[in-house]
mmCIF file of C-alpha atoms in Angstrom:
data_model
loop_
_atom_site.group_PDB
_atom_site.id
_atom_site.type_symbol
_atom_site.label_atom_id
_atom_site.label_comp_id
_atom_site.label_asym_id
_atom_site.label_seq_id
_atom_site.Cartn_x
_atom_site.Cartn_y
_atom_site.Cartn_z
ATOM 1 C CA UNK E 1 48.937 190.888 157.631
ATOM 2 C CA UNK E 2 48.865 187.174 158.150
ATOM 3 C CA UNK E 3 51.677 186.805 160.765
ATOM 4 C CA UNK E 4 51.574 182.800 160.532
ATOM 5 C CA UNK E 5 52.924 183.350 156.820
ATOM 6 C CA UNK E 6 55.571 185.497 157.552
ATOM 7 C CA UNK E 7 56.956 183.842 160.302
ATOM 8 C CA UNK E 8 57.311 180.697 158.647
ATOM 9 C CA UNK E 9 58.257 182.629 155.326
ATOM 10 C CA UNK E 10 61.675 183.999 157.549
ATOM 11 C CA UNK E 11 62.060 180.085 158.860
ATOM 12 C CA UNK E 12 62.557 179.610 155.088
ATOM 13 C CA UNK E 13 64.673 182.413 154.632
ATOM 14 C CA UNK E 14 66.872 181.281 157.800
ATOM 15 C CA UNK E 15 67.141 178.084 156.820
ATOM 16 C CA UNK E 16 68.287 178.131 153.658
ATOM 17 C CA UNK E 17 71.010 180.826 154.764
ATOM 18 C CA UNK E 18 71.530 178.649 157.718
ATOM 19 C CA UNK E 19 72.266 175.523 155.226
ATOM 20 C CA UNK E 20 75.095 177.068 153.429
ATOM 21 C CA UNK E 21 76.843 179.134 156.118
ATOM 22 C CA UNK E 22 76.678 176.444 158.422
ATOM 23 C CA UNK E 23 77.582 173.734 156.021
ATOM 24 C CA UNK E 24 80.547 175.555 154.752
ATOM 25 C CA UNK E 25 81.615 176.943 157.641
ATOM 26 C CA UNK E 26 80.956 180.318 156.346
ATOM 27 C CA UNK E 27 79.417 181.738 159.625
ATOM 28 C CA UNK E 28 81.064 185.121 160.815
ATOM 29 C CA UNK E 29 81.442 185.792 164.241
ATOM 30 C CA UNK E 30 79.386 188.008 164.515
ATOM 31 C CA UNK E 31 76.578 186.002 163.125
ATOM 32 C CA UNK E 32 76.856 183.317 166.120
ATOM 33 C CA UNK E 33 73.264 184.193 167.111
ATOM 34 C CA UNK E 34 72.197 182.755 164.352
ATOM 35 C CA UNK E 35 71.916 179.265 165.806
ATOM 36 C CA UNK E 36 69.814 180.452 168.896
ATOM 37 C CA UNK E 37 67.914 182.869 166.451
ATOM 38 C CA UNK E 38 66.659 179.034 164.656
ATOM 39 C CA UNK E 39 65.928 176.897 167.175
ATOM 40 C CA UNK E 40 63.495 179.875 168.244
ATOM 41 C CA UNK E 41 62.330 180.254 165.001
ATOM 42 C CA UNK E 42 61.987 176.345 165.268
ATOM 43 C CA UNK E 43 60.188 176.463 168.400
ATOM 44 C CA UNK E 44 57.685 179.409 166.868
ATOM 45 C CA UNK E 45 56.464 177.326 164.252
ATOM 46 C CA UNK E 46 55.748 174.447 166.874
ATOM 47 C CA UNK E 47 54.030 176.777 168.985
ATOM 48 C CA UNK E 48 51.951 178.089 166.337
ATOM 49 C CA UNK E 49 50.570 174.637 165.330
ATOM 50 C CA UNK E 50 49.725 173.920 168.908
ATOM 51 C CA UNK E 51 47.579 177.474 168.842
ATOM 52 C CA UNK E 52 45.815 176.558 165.396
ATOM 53 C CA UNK E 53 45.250 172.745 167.095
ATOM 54 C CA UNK E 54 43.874 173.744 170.517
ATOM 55 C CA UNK E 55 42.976 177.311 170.122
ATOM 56 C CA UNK E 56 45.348 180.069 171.676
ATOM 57 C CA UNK E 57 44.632 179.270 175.348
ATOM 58 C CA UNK E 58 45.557 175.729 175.429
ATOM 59 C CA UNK E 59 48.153 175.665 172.392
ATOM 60 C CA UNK E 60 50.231 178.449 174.063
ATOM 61 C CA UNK E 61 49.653 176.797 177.534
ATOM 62 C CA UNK E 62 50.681 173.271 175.582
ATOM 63 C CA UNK E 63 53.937 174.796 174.215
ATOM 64 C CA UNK E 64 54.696 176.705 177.326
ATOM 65 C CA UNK E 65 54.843 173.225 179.591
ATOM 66 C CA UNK E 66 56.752 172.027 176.867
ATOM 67 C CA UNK E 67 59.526 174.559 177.177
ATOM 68 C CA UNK E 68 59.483 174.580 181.143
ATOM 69 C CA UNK E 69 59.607 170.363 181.568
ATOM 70 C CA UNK E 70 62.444 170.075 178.737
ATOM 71 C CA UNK E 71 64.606 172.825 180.434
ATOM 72 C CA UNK E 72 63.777 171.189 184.056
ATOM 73 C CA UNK E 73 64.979 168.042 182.050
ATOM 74 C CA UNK E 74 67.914 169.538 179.983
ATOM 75 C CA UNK E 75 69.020 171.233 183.632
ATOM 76 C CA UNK E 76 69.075 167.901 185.605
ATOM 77 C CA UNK E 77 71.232 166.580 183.045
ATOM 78 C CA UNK E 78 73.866 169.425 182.840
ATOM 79 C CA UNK E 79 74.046 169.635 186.821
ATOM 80 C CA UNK E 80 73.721 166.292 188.095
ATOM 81 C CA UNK E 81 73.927 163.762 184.794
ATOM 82 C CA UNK E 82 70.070 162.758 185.136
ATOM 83 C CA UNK E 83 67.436 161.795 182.102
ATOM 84 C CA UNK E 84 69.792 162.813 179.562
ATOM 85 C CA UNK E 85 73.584 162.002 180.974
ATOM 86 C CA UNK E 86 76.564 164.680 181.859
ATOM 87 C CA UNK E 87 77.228 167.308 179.333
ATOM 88 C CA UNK E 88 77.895 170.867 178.959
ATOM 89 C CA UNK E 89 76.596 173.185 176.514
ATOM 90 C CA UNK E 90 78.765 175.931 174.697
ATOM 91 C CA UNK E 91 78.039 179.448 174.326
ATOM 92 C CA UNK E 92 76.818 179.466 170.482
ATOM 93 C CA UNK E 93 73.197 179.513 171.852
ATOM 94 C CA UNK E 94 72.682 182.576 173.213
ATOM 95 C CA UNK E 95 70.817 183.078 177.060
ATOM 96 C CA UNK E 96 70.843 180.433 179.017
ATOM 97 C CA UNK E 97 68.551 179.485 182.156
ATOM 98 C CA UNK E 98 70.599 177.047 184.956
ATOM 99 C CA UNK E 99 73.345 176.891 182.082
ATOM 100 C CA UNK E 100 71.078 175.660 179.281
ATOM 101 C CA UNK E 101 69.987 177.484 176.338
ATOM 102 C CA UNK E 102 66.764 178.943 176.152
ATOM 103 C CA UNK E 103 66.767 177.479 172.046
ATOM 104 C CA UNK E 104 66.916 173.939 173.472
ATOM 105 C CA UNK E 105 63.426 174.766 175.029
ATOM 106 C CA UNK E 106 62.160 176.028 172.105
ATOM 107 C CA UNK E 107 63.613 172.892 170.002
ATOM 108 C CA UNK E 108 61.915 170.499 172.507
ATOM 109 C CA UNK E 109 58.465 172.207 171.349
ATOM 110 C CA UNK E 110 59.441 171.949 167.651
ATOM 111 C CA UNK E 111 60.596 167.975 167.972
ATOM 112 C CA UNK E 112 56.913 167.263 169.917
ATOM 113 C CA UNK E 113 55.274 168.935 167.227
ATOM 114 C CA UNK E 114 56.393 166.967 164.350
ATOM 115 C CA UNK E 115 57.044 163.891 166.207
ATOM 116 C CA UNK E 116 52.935 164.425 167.279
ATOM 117 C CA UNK E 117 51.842 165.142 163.719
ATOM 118 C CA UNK E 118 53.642 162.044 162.064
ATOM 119 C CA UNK E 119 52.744 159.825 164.914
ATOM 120 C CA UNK E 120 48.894 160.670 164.286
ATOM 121 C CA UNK E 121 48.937 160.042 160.692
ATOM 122 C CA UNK E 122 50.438 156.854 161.226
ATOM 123 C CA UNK E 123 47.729 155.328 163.578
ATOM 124 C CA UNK E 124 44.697 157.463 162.193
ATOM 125 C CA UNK E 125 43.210 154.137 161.118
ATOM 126 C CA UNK E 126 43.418 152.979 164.517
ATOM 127 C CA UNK E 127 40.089 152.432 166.675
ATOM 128 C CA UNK E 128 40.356 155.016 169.702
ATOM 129 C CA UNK E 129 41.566 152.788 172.824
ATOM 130 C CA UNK E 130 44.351 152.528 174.832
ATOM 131 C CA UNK E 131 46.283 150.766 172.513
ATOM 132 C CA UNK E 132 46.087 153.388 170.187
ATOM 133 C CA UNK E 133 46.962 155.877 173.174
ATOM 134 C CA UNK E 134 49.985 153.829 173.391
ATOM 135 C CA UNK E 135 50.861 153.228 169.931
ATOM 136 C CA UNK E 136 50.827 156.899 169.565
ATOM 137 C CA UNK E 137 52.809 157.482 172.507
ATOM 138 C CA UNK E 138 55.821 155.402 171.771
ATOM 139 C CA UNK E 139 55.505 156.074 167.423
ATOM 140 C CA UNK E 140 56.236 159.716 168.564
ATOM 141 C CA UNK E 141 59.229 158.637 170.918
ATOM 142 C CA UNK E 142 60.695 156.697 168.275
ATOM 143 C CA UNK E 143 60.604 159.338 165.861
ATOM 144 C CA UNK E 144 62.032 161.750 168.617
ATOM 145 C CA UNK E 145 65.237 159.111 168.984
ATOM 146 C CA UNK E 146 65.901 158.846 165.155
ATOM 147 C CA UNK E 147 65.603 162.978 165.225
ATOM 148 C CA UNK E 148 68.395 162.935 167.878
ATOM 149 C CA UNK E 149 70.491 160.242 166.185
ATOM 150 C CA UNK E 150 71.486 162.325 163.634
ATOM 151 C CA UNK E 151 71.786 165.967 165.587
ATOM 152 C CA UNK E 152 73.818 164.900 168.309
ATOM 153 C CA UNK E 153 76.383 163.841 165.929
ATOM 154 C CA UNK E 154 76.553 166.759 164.736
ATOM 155 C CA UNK E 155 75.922 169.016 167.073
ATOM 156 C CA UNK E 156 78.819 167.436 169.039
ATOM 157 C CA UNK E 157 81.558 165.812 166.775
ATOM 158 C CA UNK E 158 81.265 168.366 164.151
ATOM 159 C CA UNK E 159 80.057 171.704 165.465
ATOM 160 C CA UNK E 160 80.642 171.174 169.123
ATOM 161 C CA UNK E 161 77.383 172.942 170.316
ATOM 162 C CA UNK E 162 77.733 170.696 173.544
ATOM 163 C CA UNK E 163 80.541 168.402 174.923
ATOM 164 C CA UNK E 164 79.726 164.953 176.593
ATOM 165 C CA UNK E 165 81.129 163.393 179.917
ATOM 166 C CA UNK E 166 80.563 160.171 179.529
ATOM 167 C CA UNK E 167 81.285 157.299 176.656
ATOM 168 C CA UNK E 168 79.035 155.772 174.160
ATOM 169 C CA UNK E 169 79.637 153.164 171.164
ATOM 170 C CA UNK E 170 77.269 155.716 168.669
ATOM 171 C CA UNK E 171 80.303 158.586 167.470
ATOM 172 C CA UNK E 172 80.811 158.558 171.479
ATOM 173 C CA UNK E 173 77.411 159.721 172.588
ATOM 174 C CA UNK E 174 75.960 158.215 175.895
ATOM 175 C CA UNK E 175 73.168 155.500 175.202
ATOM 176 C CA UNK E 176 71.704 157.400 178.433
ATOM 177 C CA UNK E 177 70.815 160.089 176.029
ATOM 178 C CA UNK E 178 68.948 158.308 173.545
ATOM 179 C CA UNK E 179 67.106 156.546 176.555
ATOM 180 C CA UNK E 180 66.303 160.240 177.802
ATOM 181 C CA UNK E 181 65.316 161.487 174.687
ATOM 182 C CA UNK E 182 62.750 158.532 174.735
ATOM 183 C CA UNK E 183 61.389 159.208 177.974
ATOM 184 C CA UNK E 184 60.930 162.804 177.606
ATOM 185 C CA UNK E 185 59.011 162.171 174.455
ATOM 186 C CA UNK E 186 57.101 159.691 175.757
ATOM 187 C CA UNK E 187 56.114 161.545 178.621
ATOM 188 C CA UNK E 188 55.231 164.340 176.266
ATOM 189 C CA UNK E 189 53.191 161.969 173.896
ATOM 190 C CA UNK E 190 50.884 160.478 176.524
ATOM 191 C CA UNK E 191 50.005 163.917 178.224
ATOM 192 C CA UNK E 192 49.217 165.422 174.551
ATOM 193 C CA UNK E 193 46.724 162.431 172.948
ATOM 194 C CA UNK E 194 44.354 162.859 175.124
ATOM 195 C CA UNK E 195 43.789 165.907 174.875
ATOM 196 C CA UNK E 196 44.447 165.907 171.078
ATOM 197 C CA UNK E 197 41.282 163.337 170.683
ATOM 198 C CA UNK E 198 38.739 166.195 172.833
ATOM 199 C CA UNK E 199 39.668 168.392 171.276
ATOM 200 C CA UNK E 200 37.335 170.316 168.273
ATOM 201 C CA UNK E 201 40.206 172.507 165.911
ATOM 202 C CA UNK E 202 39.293 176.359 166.236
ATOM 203 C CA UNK E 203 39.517 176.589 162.466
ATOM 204 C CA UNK E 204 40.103 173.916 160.080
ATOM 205 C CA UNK E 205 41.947 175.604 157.130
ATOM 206 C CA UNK E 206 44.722 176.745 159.455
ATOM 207 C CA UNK E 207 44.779 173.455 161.378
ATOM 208 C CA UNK E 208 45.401 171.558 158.175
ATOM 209 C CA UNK E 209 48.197 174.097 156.613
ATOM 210 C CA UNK E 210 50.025 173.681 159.691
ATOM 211 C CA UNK E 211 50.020 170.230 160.071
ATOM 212 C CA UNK E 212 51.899 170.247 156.754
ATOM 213 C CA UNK E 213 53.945 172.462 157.817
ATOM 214 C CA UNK E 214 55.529 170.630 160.336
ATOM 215 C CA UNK E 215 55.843 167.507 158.487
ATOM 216 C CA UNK E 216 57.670 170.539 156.096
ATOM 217 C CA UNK E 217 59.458 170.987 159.249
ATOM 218 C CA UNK E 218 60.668 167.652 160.115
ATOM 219 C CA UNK E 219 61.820 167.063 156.398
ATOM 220 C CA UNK E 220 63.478 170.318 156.502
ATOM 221 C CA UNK E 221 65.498 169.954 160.171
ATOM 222 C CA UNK E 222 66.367 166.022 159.235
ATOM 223 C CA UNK E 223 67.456 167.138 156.150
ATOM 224 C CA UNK E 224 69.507 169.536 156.915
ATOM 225 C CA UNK E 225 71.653 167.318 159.400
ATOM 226 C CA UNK E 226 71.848 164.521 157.243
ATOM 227 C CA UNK E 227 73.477 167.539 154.775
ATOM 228 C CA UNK E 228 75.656 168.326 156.962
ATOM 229 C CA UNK E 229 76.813 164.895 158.107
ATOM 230 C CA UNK E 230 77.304 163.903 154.964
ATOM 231 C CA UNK E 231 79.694 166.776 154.287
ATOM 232 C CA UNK E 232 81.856 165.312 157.705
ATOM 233 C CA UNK E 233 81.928 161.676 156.598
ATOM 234 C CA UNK E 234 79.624 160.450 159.330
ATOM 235 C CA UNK E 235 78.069 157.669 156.856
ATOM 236 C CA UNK E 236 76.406 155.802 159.841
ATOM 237 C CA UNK E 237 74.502 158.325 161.319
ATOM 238 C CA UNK E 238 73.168 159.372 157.514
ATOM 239 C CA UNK E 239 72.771 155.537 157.008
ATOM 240 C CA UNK E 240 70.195 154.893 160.152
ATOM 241 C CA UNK E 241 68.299 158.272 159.560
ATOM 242 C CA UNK E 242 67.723 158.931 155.961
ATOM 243 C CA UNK E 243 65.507 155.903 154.914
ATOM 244 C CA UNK E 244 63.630 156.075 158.464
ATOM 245 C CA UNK E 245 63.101 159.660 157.432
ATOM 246 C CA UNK E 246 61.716 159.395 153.664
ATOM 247 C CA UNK E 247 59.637 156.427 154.806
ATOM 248 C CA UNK E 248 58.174 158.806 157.336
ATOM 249 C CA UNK E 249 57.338 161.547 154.773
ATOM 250 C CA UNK E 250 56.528 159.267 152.254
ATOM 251 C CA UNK E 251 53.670 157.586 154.724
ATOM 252 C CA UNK E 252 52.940 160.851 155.487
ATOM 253 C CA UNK E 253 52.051 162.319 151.997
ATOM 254 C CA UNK E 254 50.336 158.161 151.076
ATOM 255 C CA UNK E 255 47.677 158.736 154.132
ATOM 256 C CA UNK E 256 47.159 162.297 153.236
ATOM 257 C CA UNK E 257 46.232 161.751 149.838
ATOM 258 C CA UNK E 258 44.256 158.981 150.815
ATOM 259 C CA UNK E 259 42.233 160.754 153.144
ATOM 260 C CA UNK E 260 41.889 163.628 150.137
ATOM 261 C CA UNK E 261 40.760 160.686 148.067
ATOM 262 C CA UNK E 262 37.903 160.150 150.535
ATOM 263 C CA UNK E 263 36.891 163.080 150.911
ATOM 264 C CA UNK E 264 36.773 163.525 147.125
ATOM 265 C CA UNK E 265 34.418 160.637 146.999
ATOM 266 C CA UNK E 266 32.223 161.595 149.868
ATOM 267 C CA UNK E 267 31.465 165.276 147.925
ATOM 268 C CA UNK E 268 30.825 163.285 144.806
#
C-alpha cells in the first residue's frame, strides 16, 4: 500500500468536508476536532515532501525543527507578546503545549513547504549565489505574509480560533504579526536553501509528485479562506490575496511546463 497516496487521498476527503461544514457553519459539536485533525493532516503532507526531498533522515529532522522553533515562537507570543504580538488561542484545536496548539506546529511545516516550493520555481533561472540565497529567502516570506493575510481574518473575525490583544488597521490584526510571520519565514527560508541546493533527491518520481502537491496544497488552503471570506463580506482581505495567489499558481504551472518543454527537446 502506498501510504503517501492515501494520506493525501483523506487530505482531499477532509477538505472538501471541511469546506462545506465549515463554510456553512454546519460543524456539530462533536466534530470540533476536526480543525486540529487538518492542520495535522496539513502538516503530514509538508512533512512528507520534506522526506521525498531530503530522504527520511533529514526531511523528518527538517519538519521536526520546524514544529519545535514555530511553537517556541507561537509560545513567546501567547505568554509575553514577542515575534508574533499578544493573543490567546481557543480551545477548537485540540492539545496544546505552553497553551498553543500542537496543529499550529504542524501548519508552520505545511506554510514552509509551499512557501519553499513556489519560492524555488520562481528563481530556478537564477545563477546559484547569494543573491539568489536571498531572493529565495525573502520570495518565501512574502508568500508566507499573503498566506496569513487572509487566515487571520478569518480565523479571528469570523471563526474566532484565536483572540488578539492589541490593535491593528488590517480587520484589527496587529501589524506585529505580519512582521512575525515574516521573520519566522525568513528565518526558516535561509536555514532550508542551503541545504536544498546539496542536496541529491532520494528518488525523483516521488520528489516531483510532491512538489505538485504542495503547490495543490497552497491553492487548496488559500482557496479555501478566500471561500470563506467571501461568504463573511471581508472583500479586502479576498481583494489583496486572490490575484497574488493565481499569479503564484499560474507562474507555477508557466515554469513547469517550460521546464517539461526542455526536457522534451533534450530527449528528442
Amino acid at each position: 500500500m502506498n501510504w503517501d497516496n492515501v494520506i493525501f487521498r483523506l487530505f482531499i476527503f477532509w477538505y472538501c468536508c471541511g469546506l462545506i461544514l465549515v463554510g456553512f457553519d454546519l460543524l456539530p459539536p462533536f466534530l470540533n476536532w476536526a480543525n486540529a485533525f487538518f492542520l495535522i493532516l496539513c502538516g503530514i503532507l509538508g512533512s512528507i515532501y520534506f522526506i521525498r526531498t531530503f530522504g527520511s533522515l533529514w526531511g523528518l529532522s527538517f519538519a521536526s525543527f520546524i514544529f519545535v522553533i514555530s511553537m517556541f515562537a507561537e509560545g513567546l507570543g501567547v505568554h509575553y507578546g514577542l515575534i508574533f504580538g499578544q493573543y490567546v488561542y481557543s480551545g477548537d484545536f485540540g492539545f496544546k503545549i505552553a497553551e498553543v496548539p500542537i496543529g499550529i506546529g504542524f501548519a508552520w511545516i505545511m506554510v514552509i513547504a509551499v512557501t519553499h516550493v513556489l519560492s524555488m520555481q520562481i528563481i530556478e533561472k537564477m545563477k546559484e549565489s547569494y543573491i539568489k540565497w536571498i531572493v529565495y529567502a525573502l520570495t518565501g516570506a512574502l508568500i508566507a505574509v499573503l498566506i496569513d493575510l487572509i487566515i487571520d481574518p478569518v480565523a479571528y473575525l469570523v471563526k474566532g480560533y484565536w483572540g488578539w490583544e492589541g490593535n491593528g488597521v488590517y480587520y484589527n490584526v496587529p501589524f506585529q504579526n505580519f512582521t512575525g510571520w515574516f521573520w519566522v519565514s525568513l528565518f526558516f527560508h535561509l536555514l532550508l536553501y542551503p541545504l536544498y541546493v546539496r542536496n541529491k533527491v532520494p528518488d525523483q518520481a516521488s520528489f516531483h509528485v510532491w512538489k505538485h502537491r504542495m503547490a495543490m496544497l497552497f491553492g487548496m488552503v488559500m482557496g479555501m479562506f478566500i471561500f470563506l471570506a467571501l461568504l463573511d463580506g471581508l472583500w479586502l482581505a479576498c481583494l489583496l490575496t486572490s490575484i497574488p495567489t493565481l499569479l503564484l499558481l499560474l507562474t507555477y504551472k508557466k515554469k513547469i511546463n517550460q521546464q517539461n518543454a526542455t526536457v522534451e527537446e533534450v530527449i528528442v
